[in-house]
Amino acid sequence: MKAVILAGGLGTRLSEETAARPKPMVEIGGKPILWHIMKIYSAYGINEFVICLGYKGYVIKEYFANYFLHMSDVTIDLSRSTELQIHLAKAEPWRVTLIDTGENTQVGGRIKRALSYIDEDTFLLTYGDGLGNVDIKATIDLHRKEKRLATVTAAQPPGRFGAIVHEGNRVVAFREKPLGDGSWVNAGFFVLSPKIGDYIEGDETVWEREPVERLAADNQLSAYFHKGFWHPMDTLRDKQHLESLFASGHAPWMTW
Protein backbone atom coordinates (compact mmCIF):
# COMPACT_ATOMS: atom_id res chain seq x y z
CA MET A 1 0.00 0.00 0.00
CA LYS A 2 1.23 3.52 -0.81
CA ALA A 3 0.88 6.75 1.11
CA VAL A 4 0.37 9.98 -0.81
CA ILE A 5 1.63 13.09 1.00
CA LEU A 6 0.54 16.57 -0.04
CA ALA A 7 3.65 18.74 0.01
CA GLY A 8 2.99 21.51 -2.48
CA GLY A 9 1.33 24.32 -0.55
CA LEU A 10 2.76 27.80 0.02
CA GLY A 11 2.66 27.79 3.83
CA THR A 12 1.98 31.54 3.95
CA ARG A 13 1.19 31.57 7.68
CA LEU A 14 4.70 30.23 8.33
CA SER A 15 6.40 32.79 6.12
CA GLU A 16 9.27 33.12 8.60
CA GLU A 17 10.17 29.52 7.80
CA THR A 18 8.90 29.04 4.26
CA ALA A 19 10.57 31.88 2.37
CA ALA A 20 13.35 29.53 1.24
CA ARG A 21 11.78 26.08 1.58
CA PRO A 22 8.38 24.38 1.32
CA LYS A 23 6.39 23.94 4.49
CA PRO A 24 6.93 20.14 4.75
CA MET A 25 10.68 20.81 4.95
CA VAL A 26 10.36 22.97 8.07
CA GLU A 27 12.27 21.09 10.74
CA ILE A 28 11.12 19.65 14.04
CA GLY A 29 14.02 18.35 16.10
CA GLY A 30 16.43 18.77 13.21
CA LYS A 31 14.36 16.71 10.75
CA PRO A 32 11.75 17.96 8.24
CA ILE A 33 8.16 17.50 9.40
CA LEU A 34 7.77 15.48 6.18
CA TRP A 35 10.29 12.97 7.57
CA HIS A 36 8.30 12.66 10.81
CA ILE A 37 5.09 11.99 8.85
CA MET A 38 6.80 9.30 6.78
CA LYS A 39 8.14 7.68 9.96
CA ILE A 40 4.58 7.51 11.34
CA TYR A 41 3.53 5.49 8.28
CA SER A 42 6.70 3.44 8.23
CA ALA A 43 6.03 2.29 11.79
CA TYR A 44 3.01 0.46 10.32
CA GLY A 45 4.93 -1.08 7.44
CA ILE A 46 3.98 1.59 4.88
CA ASN A 47 7.24 2.31 3.06
CA GLU A 48 6.12 3.42 -0.42
CA PHE A 49 5.35 7.09 -0.81
CA VAL A 50 4.09 9.41 -3.53
CA ILE A 51 4.90 13.00 -2.61
CA CYS A 52 3.00 15.75 -4.40
CA LEU A 53 5.32 18.70 -4.97
CA GLY A 54 4.54 22.30 -5.78
CA TYR A 55 6.08 25.37 -4.14
CA LYS A 56 9.89 24.98 -4.11
CA GLY A 57 9.52 21.27 -4.81
CA TYR A 58 13.16 21.05 -5.88
CA VAL A 59 14.15 21.41 -2.20
CA ILE A 60 12.36 18.12 -1.43
CA LYS A 61 13.88 16.46 -4.50
CA GLU A 62 17.37 17.50 -3.41
CA TYR A 63 16.73 16.28 0.14
CA PHE A 64 15.89 12.76 -1.00
CA ALA A 65 18.51 12.72 -3.75
CA ASN A 66 21.10 13.39 -1.05
CA TYR A 67 19.40 11.42 1.70
CA PHE A 68 22.45 9.28 2.50
CA LEU A 69 24.48 12.47 2.82
CA HIS A 70 21.96 13.90 5.29
CA MET A 71 21.65 10.73 7.37
CA SER A 72 25.10 9.10 7.36
CA ASP A 73 28.73 9.69 8.20
CA VAL A 74 30.76 10.27 5.03
CA THR A 75 34.32 10.57 3.80
CA ILE A 76 34.82 12.92 0.86
CA ASP A 77 38.11 12.40 -1.01
CA LEU A 78 38.82 15.76 -2.64
CA SER A 79 41.92 14.37 -4.38
CA ARG A 80 39.72 11.98 -6.38
CA SER A 81 37.11 14.29 -7.84
CA THR A 82 35.14 14.38 -4.57
CA GLU A 83 34.74 10.61 -4.31
CA LEU A 84 32.16 9.92 -1.63
CA GLN A 85 32.33 7.04 0.84
CA ILE A 86 29.30 6.46 3.06
CA HIS A 87 29.70 5.05 6.58
CA LEU A 88 26.99 3.76 8.92
CA ALA A 89 24.15 4.29 6.47
CA LYS A 90 20.95 5.01 8.36
CA ALA A 91 18.48 5.23 5.52
CA GLU A 92 14.95 3.91 5.93
CA PRO A 93 13.54 1.23 3.57
CA TRP A 94 11.52 3.81 1.66
CA ARG A 95 10.63 4.00 -2.01
CA VAL A 96 9.79 7.62 -2.75
CA THR A 97 8.15 8.95 -5.91
CA LEU A 98 8.32 12.74 -6.22
CA ILE A 99 5.85 14.30 -8.66
CA ASP A 100 5.48 17.94 -9.66
CA THR A 101 1.78 18.72 -9.28
CA GLY A 102 2.04 22.46 -9.99
CA GLU A 103 2.62 25.40 -7.72
CA ASN A 104 -0.96 26.72 -7.84
CA THR A 105 -2.84 23.42 -8.05
CA GLN A 106 -5.52 22.85 -5.41
CA VAL A 107 -5.44 19.78 -3.17
CA GLY A 108 -8.01 17.93 -5.27
CA GLY A 109 -5.94 18.47 -8.38
CA ARG A 110 -2.80 17.19 -6.66
CA ILE A 111 -4.63 14.04 -5.60
CA LYS A 112 -5.94 13.44 -9.11
CA ARG A 113 -2.45 13.82 -10.58
CA ALA A 114 -1.10 11.32 -8.05
CA LEU A 115 -3.64 8.64 -9.00
CA SER A 116 -1.62 7.56 -12.04
CA TYR A 117 1.03 6.33 -9.60
CA ILE A 118 -1.46 4.24 -7.59
CA ASP A 119 -1.88 0.65 -8.77
CA GLU A 120 -3.63 -0.79 -5.71
CA ASP A 121 -7.32 -0.72 -4.77
CA THR A 122 -6.59 1.29 -1.61
CA PHE A 123 -4.12 4.05 -0.79
CA LEU A 124 -3.40 6.41 2.08
CA LEU A 125 -3.33 10.20 1.97
CA THR A 126 -2.34 12.95 4.35
CA TYR A 127 -1.19 16.54 4.50
CA GLY A 128 2.47 17.43 4.80
CA ASP A 129 2.08 19.52 7.94
CA GLY A 130 0.31 17.53 10.66
CA LEU A 131 1.60 15.08 13.28
CA GLY A 132 -0.30 12.59 15.39
CA ASN A 133 -0.08 9.19 17.03
CA VAL A 134 -2.79 7.93 14.68
CA ASP A 135 -3.23 4.16 14.53
CA ILE A 136 -2.78 3.72 10.77
CA LYS A 137 -3.71 0.04 10.91
CA ALA A 138 -6.97 0.88 12.66
CA THR A 139 -7.86 3.43 9.96
CA ILE A 140 -7.26 0.80 7.27
CA ASP A 141 -9.25 -1.83 9.16
CA LEU A 142 -12.21 0.54 9.55
CA HIS A 143 -12.05 1.47 5.87
CA ARG A 144 -12.18 -2.17 4.82
CA LYS A 145 -14.99 -2.92 7.26
CA GLU A 146 -17.15 0.01 6.15
CA LYS A 147 -16.52 -0.63 2.42
CA ARG A 148 -16.89 3.03 1.45
CA LEU A 149 -14.70 4.91 -1.01
CA ALA A 150 -13.15 7.20 1.59
CA THR A 151 -12.28 7.28 5.27
CA VAL A 152 -11.10 10.43 7.02
CA THR A 153 -9.43 10.63 10.41
CA ALA A 154 -11.25 13.03 12.71
CA ALA A 155 -9.64 14.65 15.74
CA GLN A 156 -10.48 17.19 18.42
CA PRO A 157 -7.78 19.86 18.53
CA PRO A 158 -6.97 21.67 21.76
CA GLY A 159 -8.23 25.18 22.24
CA ARG A 160 -5.79 28.02 21.64
CA PHE A 161 -6.26 29.61 25.05
CA GLY A 162 -6.57 28.54 28.65
CA ALA A 163 -10.12 28.19 29.96
CA ILE A 164 -11.36 29.78 33.16
CA VAL A 165 -13.95 27.95 35.26
CA HIS A 166 -15.68 30.40 37.56
CA GLU A 167 -18.51 30.89 40.02
CA GLY A 168 -19.51 34.51 39.77
CA ASN A 169 -16.31 36.53 40.11
CA ARG A 170 -14.41 33.71 41.79
CA VAL A 171 -12.17 31.56 39.58
CA VAL A 172 -12.45 27.96 40.77
CA ALA A 173 -10.21 26.34 38.13
CA PHE A 174 -7.94 27.16 35.22
CA ARG A 175 -7.43 24.66 32.44
CA GLU A 176 -4.50 25.21 30.13
CA LYS A 177 -5.53 24.66 26.49
CA PRO A 178 -8.41 22.21 26.96
CA LEU A 179 -10.12 20.66 23.96
CA GLY A 180 -11.88 23.19 21.77
CA ASP A 181 -15.62 23.39 21.33
CA GLY A 182 -16.02 19.62 21.07
CA SER A 183 -16.17 19.55 17.27
CA TRP A 184 -14.36 16.88 15.30
CA VAL A 185 -12.15 18.24 12.53
CA ASN A 186 -10.47 16.82 9.45
CA ALA A 187 -7.05 15.59 10.63
CA GLY A 188 -6.05 14.09 7.30
CA PHE A 189 -4.71 10.52 7.44
CA PHE A 190 -7.25 9.39 4.85
CA VAL A 191 -7.74 5.88 3.51
CA LEU A 192 -9.07 6.05 -0.05
CA SER A 193 -10.10 4.12 -3.11
CA PRO A 194 -8.67 5.43 -6.41
CA LYS A 195 -12.31 5.72 -7.49
CA ILE A 196 -12.43 9.02 -5.58
CA GLY A 197 -10.84 10.44 -8.72
CA ASP A 198 -14.34 10.45 -10.24
CA TYR A 199 -15.25 13.13 -7.71
CA ILE A 200 -12.37 15.44 -8.68
CA GLU A 201 -12.84 17.60 -11.76
CA GLY A 202 -9.33 19.00 -12.17
CA ASP A 203 -6.54 21.21 -10.86
CA GLU A 204 -8.91 23.83 -9.48
CA THR A 205 -10.88 21.38 -7.34
CA VAL A 206 -10.66 21.95 -3.60
CA TRP A 207 -10.70 18.43 -2.13
CA GLU A 208 -12.26 19.45 1.18
CA ARG A 209 -15.25 21.09 -0.49
CA GLU A 210 -17.19 19.54 -3.37
CA PRO A 211 -15.48 16.09 -3.53
CA VAL A 212 -15.70 15.39 0.20
CA GLU A 213 -19.20 16.86 0.41
CA ARG A 214 -20.36 14.69 -2.51
CA LEU A 215 -18.75 11.60 -1.01
CA ALA A 216 -20.66 12.26 2.23
CA ALA A 217 -23.93 12.84 0.31
CA ASP A 218 -23.40 9.57 -1.57
CA ASN A 219 -22.81 7.62 1.67
CA GLN A 220 -19.20 7.02 0.62
CA LEU A 221 -17.33 8.72 3.48
CA SER A 222 -16.49 7.12 6.84
CA ALA A 223 -14.78 8.68 9.86
CA TYR A 224 -12.14 7.17 12.09
CA PHE A 225 -12.30 9.02 15.41
CA HIS A 226 -8.80 9.55 16.74
CA LYS A 227 -8.78 10.42 20.43
CA GLY A 228 -5.03 10.68 20.85
CA PHE A 229 -2.53 13.37 19.98
CA TRP A 230 -2.84 15.37 16.77
CA HIS A 231 -1.44 18.79 15.99
CA PRO A 232 -1.12 20.67 12.69
CA MET A 233 1.77 23.04 12.03
CA ASP A 234 -0.05 26.09 10.69
CA THR A 235 1.81 28.88 12.47
CA LEU A 236 5.15 29.64 14.10
CA ARG A 237 3.50 29.04 17.46
CA ASP A 238 2.55 25.53 16.31
CA LYS A 239 6.11 24.84 15.22
CA GLN A 240 7.45 26.02 18.57
CA HIS A 241 4.95 23.79 20.39
CA LEU A 242 6.00 20.73 18.39
CA GLU A 243 9.66 21.60 18.95
CA SER A 244 9.08 21.80 22.70
CA LEU A 245 7.41 18.39 22.70
CA PHE A 246 10.36 16.93 20.78
CA ALA A 247 12.87 18.57 23.12
CA SER A 248 11.06 17.11 26.14
CA GLY A 249 11.85 13.60 24.91
CA HIS A 250 8.17 12.71 24.92
CA ALA A 251 6.96 13.65 21.45
CA PRO A 252 3.64 11.73 21.33
CA TRP A 253 3.71 11.16 17.56
CA MET A 254 7.07 9.34 17.72
CA THR A 255 5.73 5.83 18.19
CA TRP A 256 8.58 4.16 16.28
XYZ file of C-alpha atoms in Angstrom:
256
model
C 0.000 0.000 0.000
C 1.227 3.519 -0.811
C 0.882 6.748 1.108
C 0.369 9.978 -0.808
C 1.631 13.090 0.997
C 0.536 16.573 -0.044
C 3.652 18.736 0.015
C 2.991 21.512 -2.481
C 1.329 24.324 -0.546
C 2.765 27.798 0.017
C 2.662 27.791 3.835
C 1.977 31.542 3.953
C 1.190 31.571 7.682
C 4.697 30.231 8.329
C 6.400 32.785 6.122
C 9.269 33.122 8.604
C 10.174 29.517 7.805
C 8.899 29.036 4.259
C 10.565 31.878 2.367
C 13.353 29.534 1.244
C 11.777 26.084 1.576
C 8.381 24.382 1.315
C 6.393 23.944 4.495
C 6.933 20.143 4.748
C 10.678 20.808 4.948
C 10.360 22.975 8.068
C 12.268 21.093 10.739
C 11.123 19.652 14.043
C 14.018 18.351 16.097
C 16.431 18.767 13.210
C 14.360 16.709 10.752
C 11.750 17.960 8.244
C 8.164 17.503 9.400
C 7.771 15.477 6.185
C 10.294 12.966 7.566
C 8.302 12.662 10.806
C 5.092 11.987 8.849
C 6.804 9.298 6.784
C 8.137 7.680 9.958
C 4.578 7.511 11.336
C 3.525 5.494 8.282
C 6.704 3.441 8.229
C 6.032 2.286 11.789
C 3.005 0.464 10.320
C 4.933 -1.076 7.435
C 3.976 1.589 4.880
C 7.236 2.308 3.059
C 6.122 3.419 -0.419
C 5.353 7.093 -0.807
C 4.093 9.410 -3.534
C 4.900 12.997 -2.608
C 3.002 15.749 -4.402
C 5.323 18.699 -4.966
C 4.543 22.305 -5.784
C 6.081 25.368 -4.145
C 9.892 24.981 -4.110
C 9.515 21.275 -4.814
C 13.163 21.055 -5.878
C 14.152 21.405 -2.197
C 12.358 18.125 -1.425
C 13.885 16.461 -4.499
C 17.372 17.498 -3.409
C 16.731 16.281 0.135
C 15.889 12.758 -0.997
C 18.508 12.717 -3.754
C 21.101 13.393 -1.049
C 19.401 11.422 1.703
C 22.450 9.280 2.496
C 24.480 12.472 2.819
C 21.960 13.896 5.294
C 21.645 10.727 7.368
C 25.103 9.104 7.361
C 28.732 9.693 8.200
C 30.759 10.267 5.033
C 34.325 10.572 3.800
C 34.822 12.917 0.856
C 38.111 12.397 -1.014
C 38.819 15.763 -2.637
C 41.915 14.370 -4.380
C 39.715 11.984 -6.375
C 37.108 14.294 -7.835
C 35.143 14.378 -4.567
C 34.744 10.610 -4.314
C 32.162 9.920 -1.631
C 32.332 7.038 0.838
C 29.304 6.460 3.060
C 29.697 5.048 6.583
C 26.994 3.755 8.920
C 24.151 4.289 6.472
C 20.947 5.009 8.360
C 18.475 5.228 5.517
C 14.954 3.908 5.926
C 13.538 1.231 3.575
C 11.522 3.815 1.664
C 10.627 4.000 -2.005
C 9.788 7.618 -2.747
C 8.147 8.952 -5.908
C 8.318 12.735 -6.221
C 5.852 14.297 -8.658
C 5.484 17.936 -9.658
C 1.784 18.723 -9.278
C 2.040 22.458 -9.987
C 2.622 25.403 -7.720
C -0.955 26.723 -7.845
C -2.844 23.419 -8.050
C -5.519 22.854 -5.414
C -5.443 19.779 -3.171
C -8.012 17.929 -5.269
C -5.940 18.474 -8.384
C -2.804 17.187 -6.663
C -4.633 14.040 -5.595
C -5.938 13.441 -9.113
C -2.448 13.822 -10.577
C -1.099 11.323 -8.048
C -3.640 8.636 -8.995
C -1.620 7.563 -12.045
C 1.029 6.334 -9.595
C -1.464 4.237 -7.591
C -1.883 0.653 -8.765
C -3.625 -0.787 -5.706
C -7.318 -0.717 -4.769
C -6.587 1.291 -1.608
C -4.124 4.054 -0.788
C -3.400 6.409 2.083
C -3.331 10.203 1.969
C -2.344 12.950 4.354
C -1.193 16.538 4.503
C 2.475 17.432 4.802
C 2.080 19.517 7.945
C 0.308 17.527 10.658
C 1.601 15.080 13.278
C -0.303 12.587 15.393
C -0.080 9.189 17.035
C -2.789 7.934 14.678
C -3.227 4.163 14.526
C -2.778 3.725 10.772
C -3.707 0.038 10.905
C -6.972 0.877 12.660
C -7.857 3.428 9.961
C -7.258 0.800 7.273
C -9.252 -1.832 9.162
C -12.210 0.537 9.547
C -12.050 1.469 5.868
C -12.177 -2.174 4.823
C -14.988 -2.920 7.260
C -17.152 0.010 6.149
C -16.525 -0.626 2.417
C -16.887 3.030 1.454
C -14.695 4.909 -1.012
C -13.153 7.202 1.591
C -12.279 7.279 5.273
C -11.101 10.426 7.022
C -9.427 10.633 10.406
C -11.248 13.034 12.710
C -9.637 14.651 15.743
C -10.481 17.185 18.422
C -7.783 19.859 18.531
C -6.965 21.674 21.758
C -8.232 25.181 22.241
C -5.789 28.017 21.642
C -6.263 29.610 25.052
C -6.574 28.535 28.648
C -10.124 28.192 29.959
C -11.364 29.782 33.155
C -13.948 27.946 35.261
C -15.683 30.403 37.556
C -18.509 30.889 40.020
C -19.508 34.511 39.766
C -16.314 36.532 40.107
C -14.414 33.707 41.790
C -12.169 31.558 39.582
C -12.451 27.955 40.766
C -10.212 26.339 38.134
C -7.940 27.162 35.223
C -7.430 24.657 32.437
C -4.502 25.208 30.125
C -5.525 24.662 26.495
C -8.414 22.209 26.961
C -10.121 20.659 23.956
C -11.875 23.187 21.773
C -15.619 23.386 21.327
C -16.021 19.617 21.068
C -16.170 19.548 17.274
C -14.356 16.882 15.304
C -12.148 18.241 12.527
C -10.468 16.818 9.453
C -7.053 15.592 10.634
C -6.047 14.088 7.295
C -4.708 10.519 7.439
C -7.254 9.392 4.854
C -7.743 5.877 3.507
C -9.066 6.053 -0.046
C -10.102 4.122 -3.113
C -8.670 5.426 -6.407
C -12.306 5.725 -7.489
C -12.434 9.020 -5.585
C -10.841 10.436 -8.725
C -14.339 10.446 -10.242
C -15.248 13.131 -7.706
C -12.370 15.436 -8.681
C -12.842 17.600 -11.757
C -9.331 18.996 -12.175
C -6.543 21.210 -10.855
C -8.909 23.835 -9.484
C -10.883 21.378 -7.342
C -10.663 21.951 -3.597
C -10.698 18.430 -2.129
C -12.259 19.454 1.180
C -15.249 21.086 -0.490
C -17.188 19.542 -3.368
C -15.479 16.092 -3.533
C -15.698 15.386 0.199
C -19.204 16.860 0.412
C -20.361 14.693 -2.512
C -18.750 11.599 -1.006
C -20.661 12.257 2.226
C -23.927 12.837 0.313
C -23.401 9.569 -1.573
C -22.811 7.624 1.673
C -19.200 7.021 0.616
C -17.331 8.722 3.483
C -16.493 7.123 6.837
C -14.777 8.677 9.855
C -12.143 7.167 12.087
C -12.304 9.024 15.406
C -8.795 9.549 16.741
C -8.784 10.422 20.430
C -5.034 10.678 20.851
C -2.530 13.371 19.984
C -2.841 15.368 16.766
C -1.440 18.786 15.986
C -1.124 20.671 12.685
C 1.769 23.042 12.027
C -0.052 26.091 10.688
C 1.809 28.884 12.472
C 5.150 29.643 14.096
C 3.503 29.040 17.461
C 2.545 25.532 16.313
C 6.113 24.839 15.218
C 7.447 26.024 18.573
C 4.949 23.795 20.387
C 5.999 20.730 18.388
C 9.659 21.601 18.952
C 9.079 21.801 22.703
C 7.414 18.386 22.701
C 10.356 16.935 20.777
C 12.873 18.568 23.117
C 11.056 17.108 26.137
C 11.854 13.602 24.911
C 8.170 12.710 24.921
C 6.962 13.651 21.454
C 3.642 11.727 21.327
C 3.714 11.159 17.562
C 7.071 9.344 17.718
C 5.731 5.834 18.194
C 8.584 4.159 16.278
